[in-house]
GROMACS .gro file of C-alpha atoms in nm:
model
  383
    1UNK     CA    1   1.370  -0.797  -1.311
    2UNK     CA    2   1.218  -0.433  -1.300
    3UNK     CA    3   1.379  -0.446  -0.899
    4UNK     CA    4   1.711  -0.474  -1.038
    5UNK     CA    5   1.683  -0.211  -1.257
    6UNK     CA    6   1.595   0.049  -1.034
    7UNK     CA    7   1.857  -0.020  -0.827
    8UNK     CA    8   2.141   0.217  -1.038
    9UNK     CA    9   1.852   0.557  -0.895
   10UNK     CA   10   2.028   0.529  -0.541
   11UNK     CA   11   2.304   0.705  -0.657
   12UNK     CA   12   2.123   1.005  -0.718
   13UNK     CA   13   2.019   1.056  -0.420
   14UNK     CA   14   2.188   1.271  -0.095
   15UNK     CA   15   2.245   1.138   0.251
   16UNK     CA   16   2.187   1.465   0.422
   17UNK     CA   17   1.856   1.588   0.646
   18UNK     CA   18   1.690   1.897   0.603
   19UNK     CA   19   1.491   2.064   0.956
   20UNK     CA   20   1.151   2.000   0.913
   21UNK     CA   21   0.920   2.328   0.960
   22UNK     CA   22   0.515   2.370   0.878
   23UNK     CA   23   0.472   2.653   0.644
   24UNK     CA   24   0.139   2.816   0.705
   25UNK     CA   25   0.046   2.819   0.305
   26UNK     CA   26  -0.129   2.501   0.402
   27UNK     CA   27  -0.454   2.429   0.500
   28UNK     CA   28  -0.612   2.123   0.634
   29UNK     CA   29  -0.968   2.014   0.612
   30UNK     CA   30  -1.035   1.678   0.814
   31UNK     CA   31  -1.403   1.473   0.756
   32UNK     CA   32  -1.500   1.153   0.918
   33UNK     CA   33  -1.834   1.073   0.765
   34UNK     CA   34  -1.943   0.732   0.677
   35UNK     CA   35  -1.661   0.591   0.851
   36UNK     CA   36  -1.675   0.235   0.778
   37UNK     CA   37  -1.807  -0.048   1.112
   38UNK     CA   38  -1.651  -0.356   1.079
   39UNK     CA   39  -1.486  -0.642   1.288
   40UNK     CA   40  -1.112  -0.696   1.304
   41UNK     CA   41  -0.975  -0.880   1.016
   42UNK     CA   42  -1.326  -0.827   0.821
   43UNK     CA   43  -1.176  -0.619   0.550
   44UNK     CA   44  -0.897  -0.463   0.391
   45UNK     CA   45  -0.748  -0.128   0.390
   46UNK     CA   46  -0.700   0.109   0.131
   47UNK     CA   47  -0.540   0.440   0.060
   48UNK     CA   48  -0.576   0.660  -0.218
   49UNK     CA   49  -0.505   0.996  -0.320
   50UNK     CA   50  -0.624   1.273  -0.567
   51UNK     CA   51  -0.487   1.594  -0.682
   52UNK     CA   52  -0.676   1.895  -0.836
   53UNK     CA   53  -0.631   2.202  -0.971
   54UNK     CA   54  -0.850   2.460  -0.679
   55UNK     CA   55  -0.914   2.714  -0.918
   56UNK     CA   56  -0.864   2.844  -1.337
   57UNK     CA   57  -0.575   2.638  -1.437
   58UNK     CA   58  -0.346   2.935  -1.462
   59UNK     CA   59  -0.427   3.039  -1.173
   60UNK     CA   60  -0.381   2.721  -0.979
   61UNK     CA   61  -0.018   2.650  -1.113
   62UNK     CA   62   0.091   3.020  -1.015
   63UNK     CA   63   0.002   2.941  -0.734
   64UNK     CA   64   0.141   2.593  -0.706
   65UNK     CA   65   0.476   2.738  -0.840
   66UNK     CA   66   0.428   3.057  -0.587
   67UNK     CA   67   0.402   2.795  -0.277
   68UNK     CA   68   0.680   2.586  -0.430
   69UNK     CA   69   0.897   2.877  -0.432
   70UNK     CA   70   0.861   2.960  -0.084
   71UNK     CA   71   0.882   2.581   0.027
   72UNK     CA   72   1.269   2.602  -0.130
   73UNK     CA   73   1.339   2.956  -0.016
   74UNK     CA   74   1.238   2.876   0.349
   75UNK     CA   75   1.353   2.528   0.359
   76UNK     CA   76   1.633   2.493   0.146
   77UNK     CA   77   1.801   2.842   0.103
   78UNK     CA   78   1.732   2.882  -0.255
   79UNK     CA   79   1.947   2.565  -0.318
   80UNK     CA   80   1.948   2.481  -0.715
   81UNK     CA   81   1.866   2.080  -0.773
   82UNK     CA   82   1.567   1.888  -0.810
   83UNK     CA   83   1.261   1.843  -0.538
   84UNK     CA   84   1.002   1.571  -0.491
   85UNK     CA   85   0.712   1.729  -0.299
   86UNK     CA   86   0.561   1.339  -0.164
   87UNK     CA   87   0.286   1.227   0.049
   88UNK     CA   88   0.364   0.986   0.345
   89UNK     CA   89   0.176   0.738   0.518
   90UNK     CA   90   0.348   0.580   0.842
   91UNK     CA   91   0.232   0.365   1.128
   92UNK     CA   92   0.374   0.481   1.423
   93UNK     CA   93   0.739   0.577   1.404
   94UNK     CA   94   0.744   0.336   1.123
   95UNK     CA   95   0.698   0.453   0.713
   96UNK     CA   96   0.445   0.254   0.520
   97UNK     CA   97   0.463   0.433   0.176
   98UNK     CA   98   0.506   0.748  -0.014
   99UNK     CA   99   0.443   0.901  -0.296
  100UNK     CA  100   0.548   1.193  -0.480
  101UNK     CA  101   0.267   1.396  -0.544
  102UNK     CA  102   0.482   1.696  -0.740
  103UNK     CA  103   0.847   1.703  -0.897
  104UNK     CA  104   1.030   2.007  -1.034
  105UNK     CA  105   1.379   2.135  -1.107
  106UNK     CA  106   1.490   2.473  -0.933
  107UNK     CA  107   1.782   2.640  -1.124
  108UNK     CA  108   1.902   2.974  -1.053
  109UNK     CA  109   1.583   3.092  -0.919
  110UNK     CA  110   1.363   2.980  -1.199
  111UNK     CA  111   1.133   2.666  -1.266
  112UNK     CA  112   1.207   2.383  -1.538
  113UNK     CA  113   0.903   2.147  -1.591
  114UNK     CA  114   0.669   2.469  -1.494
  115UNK     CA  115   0.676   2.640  -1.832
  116UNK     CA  116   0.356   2.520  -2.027
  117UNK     CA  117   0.047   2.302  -1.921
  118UNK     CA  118   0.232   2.011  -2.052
  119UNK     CA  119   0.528   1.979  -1.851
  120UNK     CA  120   0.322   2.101  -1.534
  121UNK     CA  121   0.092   1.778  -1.622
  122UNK     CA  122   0.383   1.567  -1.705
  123UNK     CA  123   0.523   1.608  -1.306
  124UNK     CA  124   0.226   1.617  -1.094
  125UNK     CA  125   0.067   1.309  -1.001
  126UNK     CA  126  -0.290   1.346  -1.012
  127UNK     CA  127  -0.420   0.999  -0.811
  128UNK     CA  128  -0.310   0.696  -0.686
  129UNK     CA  129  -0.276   0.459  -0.423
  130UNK     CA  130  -0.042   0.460  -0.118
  131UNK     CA  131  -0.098   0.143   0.013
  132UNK     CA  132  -0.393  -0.138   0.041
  133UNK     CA  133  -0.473  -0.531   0.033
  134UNK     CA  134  -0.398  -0.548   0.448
  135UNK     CA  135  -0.697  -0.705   0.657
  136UNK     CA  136  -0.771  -0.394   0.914
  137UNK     CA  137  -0.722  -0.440   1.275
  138UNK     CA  138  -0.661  -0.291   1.624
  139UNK     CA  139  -0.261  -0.250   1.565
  140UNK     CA  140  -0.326  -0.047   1.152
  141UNK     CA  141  -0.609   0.075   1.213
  142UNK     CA  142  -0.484   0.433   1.269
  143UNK     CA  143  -0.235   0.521   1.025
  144UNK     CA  144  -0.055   0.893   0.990
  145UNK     CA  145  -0.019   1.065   0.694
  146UNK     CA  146   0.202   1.457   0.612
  147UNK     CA  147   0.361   1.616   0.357
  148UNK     CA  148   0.707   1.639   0.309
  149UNK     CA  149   0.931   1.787   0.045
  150UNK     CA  150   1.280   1.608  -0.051
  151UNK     CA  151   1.586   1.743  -0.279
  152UNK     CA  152   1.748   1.473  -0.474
  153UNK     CA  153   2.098   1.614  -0.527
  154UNK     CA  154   2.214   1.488  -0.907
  155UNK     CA  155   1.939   1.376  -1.099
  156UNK     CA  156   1.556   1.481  -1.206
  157UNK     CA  157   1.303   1.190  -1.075
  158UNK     CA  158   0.952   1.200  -1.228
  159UNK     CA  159   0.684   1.139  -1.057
  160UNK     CA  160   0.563   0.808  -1.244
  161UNK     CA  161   0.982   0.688  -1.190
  162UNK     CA  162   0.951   0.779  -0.796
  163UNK     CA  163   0.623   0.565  -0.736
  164UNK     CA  164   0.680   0.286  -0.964
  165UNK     CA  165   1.046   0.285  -0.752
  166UNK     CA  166   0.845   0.343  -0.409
  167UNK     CA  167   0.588   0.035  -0.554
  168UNK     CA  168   0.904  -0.170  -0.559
  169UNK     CA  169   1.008  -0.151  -0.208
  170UNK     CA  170   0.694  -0.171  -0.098
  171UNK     CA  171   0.673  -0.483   0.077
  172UNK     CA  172   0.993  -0.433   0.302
  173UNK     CA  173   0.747  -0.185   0.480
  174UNK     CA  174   0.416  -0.416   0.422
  175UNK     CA  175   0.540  -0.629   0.733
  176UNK     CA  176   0.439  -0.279   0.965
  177UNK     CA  177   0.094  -0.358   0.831
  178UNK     CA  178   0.074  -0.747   0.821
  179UNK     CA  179   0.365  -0.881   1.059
  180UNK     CA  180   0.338  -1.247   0.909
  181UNK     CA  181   0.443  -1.153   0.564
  182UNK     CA  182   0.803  -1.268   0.499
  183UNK     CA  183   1.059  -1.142   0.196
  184UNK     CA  184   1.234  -1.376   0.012
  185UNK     CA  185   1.690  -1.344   0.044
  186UNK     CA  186   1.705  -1.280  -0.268
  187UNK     CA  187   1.485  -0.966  -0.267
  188UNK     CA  188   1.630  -0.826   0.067
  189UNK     CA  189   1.945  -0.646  -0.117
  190UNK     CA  190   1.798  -0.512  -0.436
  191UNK     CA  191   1.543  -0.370  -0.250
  192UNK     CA  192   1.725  -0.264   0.092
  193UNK     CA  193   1.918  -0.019  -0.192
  194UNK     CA  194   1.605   0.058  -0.317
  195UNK     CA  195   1.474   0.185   0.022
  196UNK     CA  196   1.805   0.380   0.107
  197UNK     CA  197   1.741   0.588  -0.195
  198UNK     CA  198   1.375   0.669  -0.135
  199UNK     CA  199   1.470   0.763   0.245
  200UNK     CA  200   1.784   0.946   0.211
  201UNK     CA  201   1.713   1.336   0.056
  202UNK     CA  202   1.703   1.623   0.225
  203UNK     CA  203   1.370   1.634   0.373
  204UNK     CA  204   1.181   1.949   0.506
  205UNK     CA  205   0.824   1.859   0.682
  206UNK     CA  206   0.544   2.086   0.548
  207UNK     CA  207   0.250   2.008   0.776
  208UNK     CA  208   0.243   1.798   1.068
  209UNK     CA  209   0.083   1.440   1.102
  210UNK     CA  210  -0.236   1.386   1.076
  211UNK     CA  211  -0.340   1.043   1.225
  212UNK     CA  212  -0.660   0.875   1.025
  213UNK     CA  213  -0.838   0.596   1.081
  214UNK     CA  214  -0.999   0.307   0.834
  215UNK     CA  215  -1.299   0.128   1.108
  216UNK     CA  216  -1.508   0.297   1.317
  217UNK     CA  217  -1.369   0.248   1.696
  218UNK     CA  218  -1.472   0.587   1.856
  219UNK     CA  219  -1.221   0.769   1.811
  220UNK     CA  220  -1.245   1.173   1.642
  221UNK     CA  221  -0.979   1.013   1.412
  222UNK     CA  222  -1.102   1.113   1.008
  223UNK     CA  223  -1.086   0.882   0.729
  224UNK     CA  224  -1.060   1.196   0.504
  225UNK     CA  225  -0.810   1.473   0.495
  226UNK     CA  226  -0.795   1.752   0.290
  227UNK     CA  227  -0.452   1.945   0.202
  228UNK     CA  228  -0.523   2.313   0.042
  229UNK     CA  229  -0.173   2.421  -0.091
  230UNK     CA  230  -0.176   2.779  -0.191
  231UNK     CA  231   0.118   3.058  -0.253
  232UNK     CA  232   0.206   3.335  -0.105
  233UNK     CA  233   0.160   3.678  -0.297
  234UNK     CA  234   0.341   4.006  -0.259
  235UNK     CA  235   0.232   4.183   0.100
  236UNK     CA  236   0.170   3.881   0.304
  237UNK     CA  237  -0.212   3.798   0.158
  238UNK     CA  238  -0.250   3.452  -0.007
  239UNK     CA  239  -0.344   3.294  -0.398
  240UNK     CA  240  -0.644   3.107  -0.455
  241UNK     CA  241  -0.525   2.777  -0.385
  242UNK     CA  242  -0.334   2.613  -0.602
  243UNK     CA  243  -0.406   2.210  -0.582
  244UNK     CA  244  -0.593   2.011  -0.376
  245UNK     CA  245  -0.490   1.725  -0.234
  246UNK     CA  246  -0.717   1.484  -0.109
  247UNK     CA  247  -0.607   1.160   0.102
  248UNK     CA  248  -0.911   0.878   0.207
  249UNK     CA  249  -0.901   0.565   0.416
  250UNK     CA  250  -1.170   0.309   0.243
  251UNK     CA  251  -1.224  -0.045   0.292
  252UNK     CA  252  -1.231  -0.302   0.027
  253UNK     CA  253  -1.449  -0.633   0.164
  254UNK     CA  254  -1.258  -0.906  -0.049
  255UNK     CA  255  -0.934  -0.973  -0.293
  256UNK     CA  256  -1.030  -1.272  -0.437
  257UNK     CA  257  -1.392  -1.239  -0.526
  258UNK     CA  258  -1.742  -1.058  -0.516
  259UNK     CA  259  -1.927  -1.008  -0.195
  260UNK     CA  260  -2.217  -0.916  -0.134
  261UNK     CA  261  -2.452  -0.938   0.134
  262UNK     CA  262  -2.186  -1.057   0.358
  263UNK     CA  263  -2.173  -1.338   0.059
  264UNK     CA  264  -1.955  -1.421  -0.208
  265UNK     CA  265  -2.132  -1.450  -0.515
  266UNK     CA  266  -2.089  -1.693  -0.824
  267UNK     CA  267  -1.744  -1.835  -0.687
  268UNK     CA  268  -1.494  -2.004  -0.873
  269UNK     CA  269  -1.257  -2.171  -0.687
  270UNK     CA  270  -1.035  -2.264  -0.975
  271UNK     CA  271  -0.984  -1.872  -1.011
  272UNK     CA  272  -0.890  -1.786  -0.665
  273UNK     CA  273  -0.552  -1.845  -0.584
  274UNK     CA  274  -0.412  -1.642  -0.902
  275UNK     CA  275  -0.559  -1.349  -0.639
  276UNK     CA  276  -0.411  -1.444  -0.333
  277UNK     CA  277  -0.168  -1.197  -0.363
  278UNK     CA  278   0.045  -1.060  -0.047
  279UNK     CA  279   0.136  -0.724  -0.003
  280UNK     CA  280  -0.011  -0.378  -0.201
  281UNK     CA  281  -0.165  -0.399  -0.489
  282UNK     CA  282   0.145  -0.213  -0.683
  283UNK     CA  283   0.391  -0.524  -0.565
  284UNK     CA  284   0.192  -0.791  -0.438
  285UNK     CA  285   0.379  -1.125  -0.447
  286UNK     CA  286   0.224  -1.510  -0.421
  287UNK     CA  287   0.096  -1.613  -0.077
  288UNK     CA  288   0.413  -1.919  -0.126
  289UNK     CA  289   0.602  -1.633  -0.204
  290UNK     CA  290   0.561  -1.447   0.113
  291UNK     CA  291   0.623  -1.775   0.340
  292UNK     CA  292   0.981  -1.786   0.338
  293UNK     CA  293   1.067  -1.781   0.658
  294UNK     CA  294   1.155  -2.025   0.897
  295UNK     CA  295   0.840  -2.079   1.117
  296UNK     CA  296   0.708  -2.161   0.798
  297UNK     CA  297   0.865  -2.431   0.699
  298UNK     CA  298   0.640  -2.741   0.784
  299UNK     CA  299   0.360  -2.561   0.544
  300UNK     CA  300   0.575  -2.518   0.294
  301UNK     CA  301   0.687  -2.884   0.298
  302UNK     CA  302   0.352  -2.983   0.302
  303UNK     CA  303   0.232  -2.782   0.006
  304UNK     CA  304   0.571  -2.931  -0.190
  305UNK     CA  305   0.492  -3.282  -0.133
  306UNK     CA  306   0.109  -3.194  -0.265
  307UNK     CA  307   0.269  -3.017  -0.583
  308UNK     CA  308   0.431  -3.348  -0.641
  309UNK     CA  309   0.090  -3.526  -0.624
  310UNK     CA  310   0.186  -3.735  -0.315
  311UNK     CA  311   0.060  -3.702   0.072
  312UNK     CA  312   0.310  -3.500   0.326
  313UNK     CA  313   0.504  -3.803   0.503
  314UNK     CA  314   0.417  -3.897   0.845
  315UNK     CA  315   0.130  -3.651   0.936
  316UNK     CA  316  -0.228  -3.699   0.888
  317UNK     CA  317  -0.436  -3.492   0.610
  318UNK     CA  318  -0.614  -3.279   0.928
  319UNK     CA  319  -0.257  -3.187   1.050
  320UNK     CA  320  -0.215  -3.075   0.718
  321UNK     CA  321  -0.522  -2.854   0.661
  322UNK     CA  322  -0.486  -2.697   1.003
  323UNK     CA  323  -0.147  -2.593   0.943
  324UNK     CA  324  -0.275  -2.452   0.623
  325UNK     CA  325  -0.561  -2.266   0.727
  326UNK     CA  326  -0.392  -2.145   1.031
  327UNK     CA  327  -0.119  -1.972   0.810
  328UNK     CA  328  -0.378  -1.830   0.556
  329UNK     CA  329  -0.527  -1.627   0.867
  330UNK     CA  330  -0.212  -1.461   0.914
  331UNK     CA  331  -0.246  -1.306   0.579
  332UNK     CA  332  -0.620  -1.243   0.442
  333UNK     CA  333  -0.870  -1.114   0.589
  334UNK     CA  334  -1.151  -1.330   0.833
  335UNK     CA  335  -1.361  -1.375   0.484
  336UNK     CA  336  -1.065  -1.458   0.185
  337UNK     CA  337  -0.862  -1.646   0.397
  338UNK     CA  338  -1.157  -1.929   0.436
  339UNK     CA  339  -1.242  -1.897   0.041
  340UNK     CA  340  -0.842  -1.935  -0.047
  341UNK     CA  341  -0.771  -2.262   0.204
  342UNK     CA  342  -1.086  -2.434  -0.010
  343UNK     CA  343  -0.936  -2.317  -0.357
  344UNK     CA  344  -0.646  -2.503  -0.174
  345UNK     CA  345  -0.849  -2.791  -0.112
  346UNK     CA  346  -1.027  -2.857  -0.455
  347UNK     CA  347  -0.645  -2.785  -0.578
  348UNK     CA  348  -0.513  -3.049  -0.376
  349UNK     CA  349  -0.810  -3.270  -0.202
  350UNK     CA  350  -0.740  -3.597  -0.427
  351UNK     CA  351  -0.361  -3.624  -0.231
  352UNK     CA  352  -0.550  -3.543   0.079
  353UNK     CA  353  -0.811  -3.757   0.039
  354UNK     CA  354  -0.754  -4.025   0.338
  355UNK     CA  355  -0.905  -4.150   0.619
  356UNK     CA  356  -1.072  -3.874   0.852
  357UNK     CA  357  -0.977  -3.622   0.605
  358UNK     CA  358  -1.364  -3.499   0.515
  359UNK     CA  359  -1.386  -3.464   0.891
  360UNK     CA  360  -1.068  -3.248   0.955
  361UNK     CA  361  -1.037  -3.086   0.640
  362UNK     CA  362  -1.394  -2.974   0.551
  363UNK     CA  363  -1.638  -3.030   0.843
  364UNK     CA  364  -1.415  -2.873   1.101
  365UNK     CA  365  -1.457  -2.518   0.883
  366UNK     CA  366  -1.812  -2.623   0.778
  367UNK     CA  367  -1.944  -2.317   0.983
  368UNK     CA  368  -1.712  -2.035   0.799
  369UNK     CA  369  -1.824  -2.201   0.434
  370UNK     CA  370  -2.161  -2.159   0.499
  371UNK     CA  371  -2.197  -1.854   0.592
  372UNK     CA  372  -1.995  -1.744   0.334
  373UNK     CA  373  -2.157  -1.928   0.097
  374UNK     CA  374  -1.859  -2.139  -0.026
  375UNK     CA  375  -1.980  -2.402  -0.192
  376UNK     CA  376  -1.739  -2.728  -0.094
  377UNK     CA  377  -1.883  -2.975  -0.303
  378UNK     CA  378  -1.644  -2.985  -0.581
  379UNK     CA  379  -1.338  -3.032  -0.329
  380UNK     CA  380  -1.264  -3.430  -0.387
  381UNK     CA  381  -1.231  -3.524  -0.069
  382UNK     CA  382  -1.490  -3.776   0.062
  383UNK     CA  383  -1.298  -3.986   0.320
   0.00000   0.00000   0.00000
């Protein structure tokens, strides 16, 4: 399992805490156009990031390396070892997801990875995602983001090797996002190591939070920010910059088909639960993967008995599909969790199909599939 072998990379990593500081080599544009107006639990948050060179290549890295430079003198005393300059999105007190943005070996005052175009490329990470797939309401909406540089104390990490391991412990911090989501025993240890080695370098803060926001609920929050990094020349004066680094909140309306029109379109409900995927997009698990936990236990007996093409003992078939639409709520949005519980249906409506079940099962939700457009004709369930 690609978990497991990630694991060995927490022992390259150092326990200790560096003071954080803002260096004032960066500056911060912040935009909040076109913010997106939604309900809660409408659609799904996303965050991405870009990097780009500001200026003529050769110009830009000097730069770069110029601010990088400073960022260890300042912060780290000159201290030979490698650095992970990452990006980091938190809700609250609590860290969603990193990423590293720029990695780089300092060794007696000089750069390794910094000497041609090709190892500069080869260590910056130009775009990517920090987090996404979690249905947007009043408790995620706002989300902080800052830049932070780490030293790793005994190995080089590249950046592609620090996200795919940040991807991997990615849904031990999903819960901050989507409480409901559950992670299964055997995940909690390979991936608890995981997390100690992403979250235990020396650290030095580079800019302060900035808190963004996804929906439109009238606050000045921006669901754009900017991050000019430039270095520091000889006299006090300042490069061109060096990168950009660009971090935006977007919406996404559906994961498990097209919408348009506040409509899905051309739905196939066979298709639909291979996309009911929990957690980002980089580590997303099964939806009867992320139910594990106790208070979920009578829908996952349910859904067992159906897998062995038999009716749940002792409750009736509407018990069963309120349980099971109930849950789905907890985990997709207001529009995929209505489209999932009928791919559910047509999956399993022949074991359902009893007396009252029509009633409880489809005509209780008959509202949400129509104006959806869910078609619930196909679902063989006609008592």
């Amino acid at each position: 399992m690609r978990i497991i072998r990630f694991a060995f990379l927490y022992l390259i990593f150092s326990s200790a805490a560096a003071s954080a500081q803002y260096l004032e080599y960066i500056k911060v544009d912040q935009t909040s156009e076109n913010k997106a107006v939604y309900p809660w639990n409408e659609v799904y948050g996303r965050v991405s990031y870009a990097v780009e060179f500001s200026v003529v290549p050769d110009d830009a890295k000097r730069s770069l390396e110029s601010f990088l430079k400073s960022v260890v003198s300042k912060s780290f005393g000159n201290e030979d070892g490698n650095y992970v300059l990452t990006l980091i999105l938190e809700n609250g007190v609590r860290e969603v997801s990193k990423r590293a943005v720029v990695s780089f070996t300092w060794s007696e005052k000089r750069f390794l990875f910094f000497t041609t175009s090709s190892d500069i490329s080869s260590n910056i990470s130009f775009k990517g995602r920090l987090t996404d797939h979690f249905p947007i309401n009043s408790n995620n909406n706002h989300l902080q983001v800052r830049l932070e540089l780490q030293k790793t104390e005994n190995a080089a990490v590249n950046t592609d090797t620090y996200n795919d391991f940040s991807d991997q412990v990615g849904l031990l911090s999903f819960k901050a996002l989507v409480p409901a989501v559950n992670v299964a025993q055997s995940l909690e240890v390979p991936l608890g190591i995981m997390a100690k080695a992403l979250n235990s370098s020396r650290k030095a803060e580079l800019a302060t939070d900035v808190s963004m926001s996804f929906i439109d609920d009238g606050s000045d929050d921006p669901n754009k920010v900017v991050y000019s990094i430039r270095g520091p020349r000889g006299g006090g004066d300042l490069y061109n910059n060096g990168i950009y680094i660009t971090v935006s909140f977007d919406v996404d309306p559906s994961l498990v088909g097209v919408f348009e029109a506040e409509k899905f379109k051309n739905l196939n409900l066979d298709l639909i639960l291979r996309n009911a995927l929990v957690g980002a997009s980089g580590a997303g698990i099964p939806f009867e993967e992320a139910i594990s936990g106790k208070e979920y236990e009578g829908i996952r007996g349910y859904l067992s008995s159906l897998d062995q093409r038999k009716r749940p003992d002792g409750v009736p078939s509407s018990y069963v599909c309120r349980e099971l639409w109930d849950t789905l709520l907890g985990f997709f949005s207001n529009r995929d969790a209505p489209v999932i519980y009928a791919a559910y249906l047509k999956k399993y409506g022949y074991w359902l199909d009893a007396s009252g079940a029509r009633s409880g099962c489809i005509d209780a939700f008959k509202q949400s599939f129509e104006g959806l457009s869910v078609d619930t004709t196909s679902i063989p369930i006609s008592q």
